[in-house]
Amino acid sequence: MTRSTRQDTGQEQFLTVLSRDEALARFEAALFPRTIPTEELMLADALGLALADDVTAPIDVPPFDRSNVDGFAVRAADMATASEAFPARLLLN
């Protein structure tokens, strides 16, 4: 392929060596091309919009420790031989 053919296809960009800083600057510019404006809205007015930041509650709800599903965590190795006919018996701490 001749030099003029490479330039005509836009491939000359791959023949240029960039410094690490310049390459990183170009990469970041492509990833983060602009700042997206944000605004605060009432929840009812935000339907269908994307969050610009995390939303956290100012208080714990419920205000006490609670598991959504009651149960216990077990190691798979402790349950390997368990079956409906031969249930495993585990000691709780």
PDB file of C-alpha atoms in Angstrom:
ATOM      1  CA  MET A   1       0.000   0.000   0.000  1.00  0.00           C
ATOM      2  CA  THR A   2       1.463   3.365  -0.948  1.00  0.00           C
ATOM      3  CA  ARG A   3       1.695   6.307   1.433  1.00  0.00           C
ATOM      4  CA  SER A   4      -0.981   8.252  -0.454  1.00  0.00           C
ATOM      5  CA  THR A   5      -3.363   5.284  -0.236  1.00  0.00           C
ATOM      6  CA  ARG A   6      -2.889   5.086   3.556  1.00  0.00           C
ATOM      7  CA  GLN A   7      -3.640   8.790   3.920  1.00  0.00           C
ATOM      8  CA  ASP A   8      -6.734   8.483   1.751  1.00  0.00           C
ATOM      9  CA  THR A   9      -8.205   5.795   4.038  1.00  0.00           C
ATOM     10  CA  GLY A  10      -7.562   7.718   7.270  1.00  0.00           C
ATOM     11  CA  GLN A  11      -5.087   5.137   8.564  1.00  0.00           C
ATOM     12  CA  GLU A  12      -2.229   7.616   9.052  1.00  0.00           C
ATOM     13  CA  GLN A  13      -3.423   8.175  12.619  1.00  0.00           C
ATOM     14  CA  PHE A  14      -2.041   4.744  13.498  1.00  0.00           C
ATOM     15  CA  LEU A  15       1.445   5.701  12.324  1.00  0.00           C
ATOM     16  CA  THR A  16       1.823   8.561  14.826  1.00  0.00           C
ATOM     17  CA  VAL A  17       3.437   7.788  18.188  1.00  0.00           C
ATOM     18  CA  LEU A  18       1.954   9.729  21.107  1.00  0.00           C
ATOM     19  CA  SER A  19       3.373  10.321  24.547  1.00  0.00           C
ATOM     20  CA  ARG A  20       1.620   8.554  27.415  1.00  0.00           C
ATOM     21  CA  ASP A  21       0.204  11.859  28.693  1.00  0.00           C
ATOM     22  CA  GLU A  22      -1.164  12.840  25.273  1.00  0.00           C
ATOM     23  CA  ALA A  23      -2.692   9.394  24.718  1.00  0.00           C
ATOM     24  CA  LEU A  24      -4.311   9.503  28.167  1.00  0.00           C
ATOM     25  CA  ALA A  25      -5.648  13.016  27.526  1.00  0.00           C
ATOM     26  CA  ARG A  26      -7.205  11.911  24.227  1.00  0.00           C
ATOM     27  CA  PHE A  27      -8.665   8.793  25.836  1.00  0.00           C
ATOM     28  CA  GLU A  28     -10.225  10.770  28.699  1.00  0.00           C
ATOM     29  CA  ALA A  29     -11.560  13.398  26.290  1.00  0.00           C
ATOM     30  CA  ALA A  30     -13.321  10.655  24.335  1.00  0.00           C
ATOM     31  CA  LEU A  31     -14.754   9.077  27.490  1.00  0.00           C
ATOM     32  CA  PHE A  32     -15.788  12.282  29.212  1.00  0.00           C
ATOM     33  CA  PRO A  33     -16.495  14.720  26.392  1.00  0.00           C
ATOM     34  CA  ARG A  34     -18.614  17.129  28.407  1.00  0.00           C
ATOM     35  CA  THR A  35     -20.108  17.817  31.762  1.00  0.00           C
ATOM     36  CA  ILE A  36     -23.766  16.913  31.934  1.00  0.00           C
ATOM     37  CA  PRO A  37     -25.829  19.520  33.764  1.00  0.00           C
ATOM     38  CA  THR A  38     -27.780  18.396  36.819  1.00  0.00           C
ATOM     39  CA  GLU A  39     -30.856  19.705  38.547  1.00  0.00           C
ATOM     40  CA  GLU A  40     -32.823  18.933  41.693  1.00  0.00           C
ATOM     41  CA  LEU A  41     -36.430  17.890  41.162  1.00  0.00           C
ATOM     42  CA  MET A  42     -39.301  16.662  43.245  1.00  0.00           C
ATOM     43  CA  LEU A  43     -39.534  12.882  43.035  1.00  0.00           C
ATOM     44  CA  ALA A  44     -42.864  13.030  41.186  1.00  0.00           C
ATOM     45  CA  ASP A  45     -41.254  15.207  38.478  1.00  0.00           C
ATOM     46  CA  ALA A  46     -38.264  12.876  37.994  1.00  0.00           C
ATOM     47  CA  LEU A  47     -40.123   9.963  36.415  1.00  0.00           C
ATOM     48  CA  GLY A  48     -38.125   8.570  33.479  1.00  0.00           C
ATOM     49  CA  LEU A  49     -34.955  10.543  34.257  1.00  0.00           C
ATOM     50  CA  ALA A  50     -31.536   9.175  35.231  1.00  0.00           C
ATOM     51  CA  LEU A  51     -29.851   9.880  38.549  1.00  0.00           C
ATOM     52  CA  ALA A  52     -26.756  12.055  38.462  1.00  0.00           C
ATOM     53  CA  ASP A  53     -25.663  10.986  41.949  1.00  0.00           C
ATOM     54  CA  ASP A  54     -26.379   8.368  44.584  1.00  0.00           C
ATOM     55  CA  VAL A  55     -29.509   8.834  46.665  1.00  0.00           C
ATOM     56  CA  THR A  56     -29.293   7.925  50.341  1.00  0.00           C
ATOM     57  CA  ALA A  57     -31.866   8.086  53.088  1.00  0.00           C
ATOM     58  CA  PRO A  58     -31.102  10.435  55.981  1.00  0.00           C
ATOM     59  CA  ILE A  59     -32.319   7.768  58.447  1.00  0.00           C
ATOM     60  CA  ASP A  60     -32.302   3.964  58.558  1.00  0.00           C
ATOM     61  CA  VAL A  61     -35.579   2.395  57.480  1.00  0.00           C
ATOM     62  CA  PRO A  62     -36.561   0.374  59.422  1.00  0.00           C
ATOM     63  CA  PRO A  63     -34.753   1.959  62.387  1.00  0.00           C
ATOM     64  CA  PHE A  64     -33.427  -1.415  63.645  1.00  0.00           C
ATOM     65  CA  ASP A  65     -31.379  -4.324  62.285  1.00  0.00           C
ATOM     66  CA  ARG A  66     -33.616  -6.629  60.300  1.00  0.00           C
ATOM     67  CA  SER A  67     -33.125  -9.381  57.760  1.00  0.00           C
ATOM     68  CA  ASN A  68     -35.447  -9.397  54.758  1.00  0.00           C
ATOM     69  CA  VAL A  69     -35.334 -13.192  54.765  1.00  0.00           C
ATOM     70  CA  ASP A  70     -34.850 -15.098  57.991  1.00  0.00           C
ATOM     71  CA  GLY A  71     -32.302 -17.873  57.738  1.00  0.00           C
ATOM     72  CA  PHE A  72     -28.680 -18.827  58.203  1.00  0.00           C
ATOM     73  CA  ALA A  73     -25.604 -18.761  55.997  1.00  0.00           C
ATOM     74  CA  VAL A  74     -23.835 -22.104  55.749  1.00  0.00           C
ATOM     75  CA  ARG A  75     -20.739 -23.426  54.026  1.00  0.00           C
ATOM     76  CA  ALA A  76     -21.443 -25.667  51.037  1.00  0.00           C
ATOM     77  CA  ALA A  77     -18.954 -28.229  52.380  1.00  0.00           C
ATOM     78  CA  ASP A  78     -21.057 -28.589  55.552  1.00  0.00           C
ATOM     79  CA  MET A  79     -24.125 -29.399  53.464  1.00  0.00           C
ATOM     80  CA  ALA A  80     -22.501 -31.683  50.858  1.00  0.00           C
ATOM     81  CA  THR A  81     -23.896 -34.916  52.301  1.00  0.00           C
ATOM     82  CA  ALA A  82     -27.286 -33.510  53.333  1.00  0.00           C
ATOM     83  CA  SER A  83     -30.447 -34.678  51.621  1.00  0.00           C
ATOM     84  CA  GLU A  84     -34.153 -34.785  52.373  1.00  0.00           C
ATOM     85  CA  ALA A  85     -33.751 -38.314  53.750  1.00  0.00           C
ATOM     86  CA  PHE A  86     -30.587 -37.439  55.719  1.00  0.00           C
ATOM     87  CA  PRO A  87     -30.785 -33.787  56.786  1.00  0.00           C
ATOM     88  CA  ALA A  88     -27.672 -32.106  58.148  1.00  0.00           C
ATOM     89  CA  ARG A  89     -27.644 -31.016  61.771  1.00  0.00           C
ATOM     90  CA  LEU A  90     -25.558 -27.911  62.369  1.00  0.00           C
ATOM     91  CA  LEU A  91     -24.474 -26.301  65.624  1.00  0.00           C
ATOM     92  CA  LEU A  92     -25.238 -22.603  65.925  1.00  0.00           C
ATOM     93  CA  ASN A  93     -22.851 -20.242  67.691  1.00  0.00           C
TER      94      ASN A  93
END
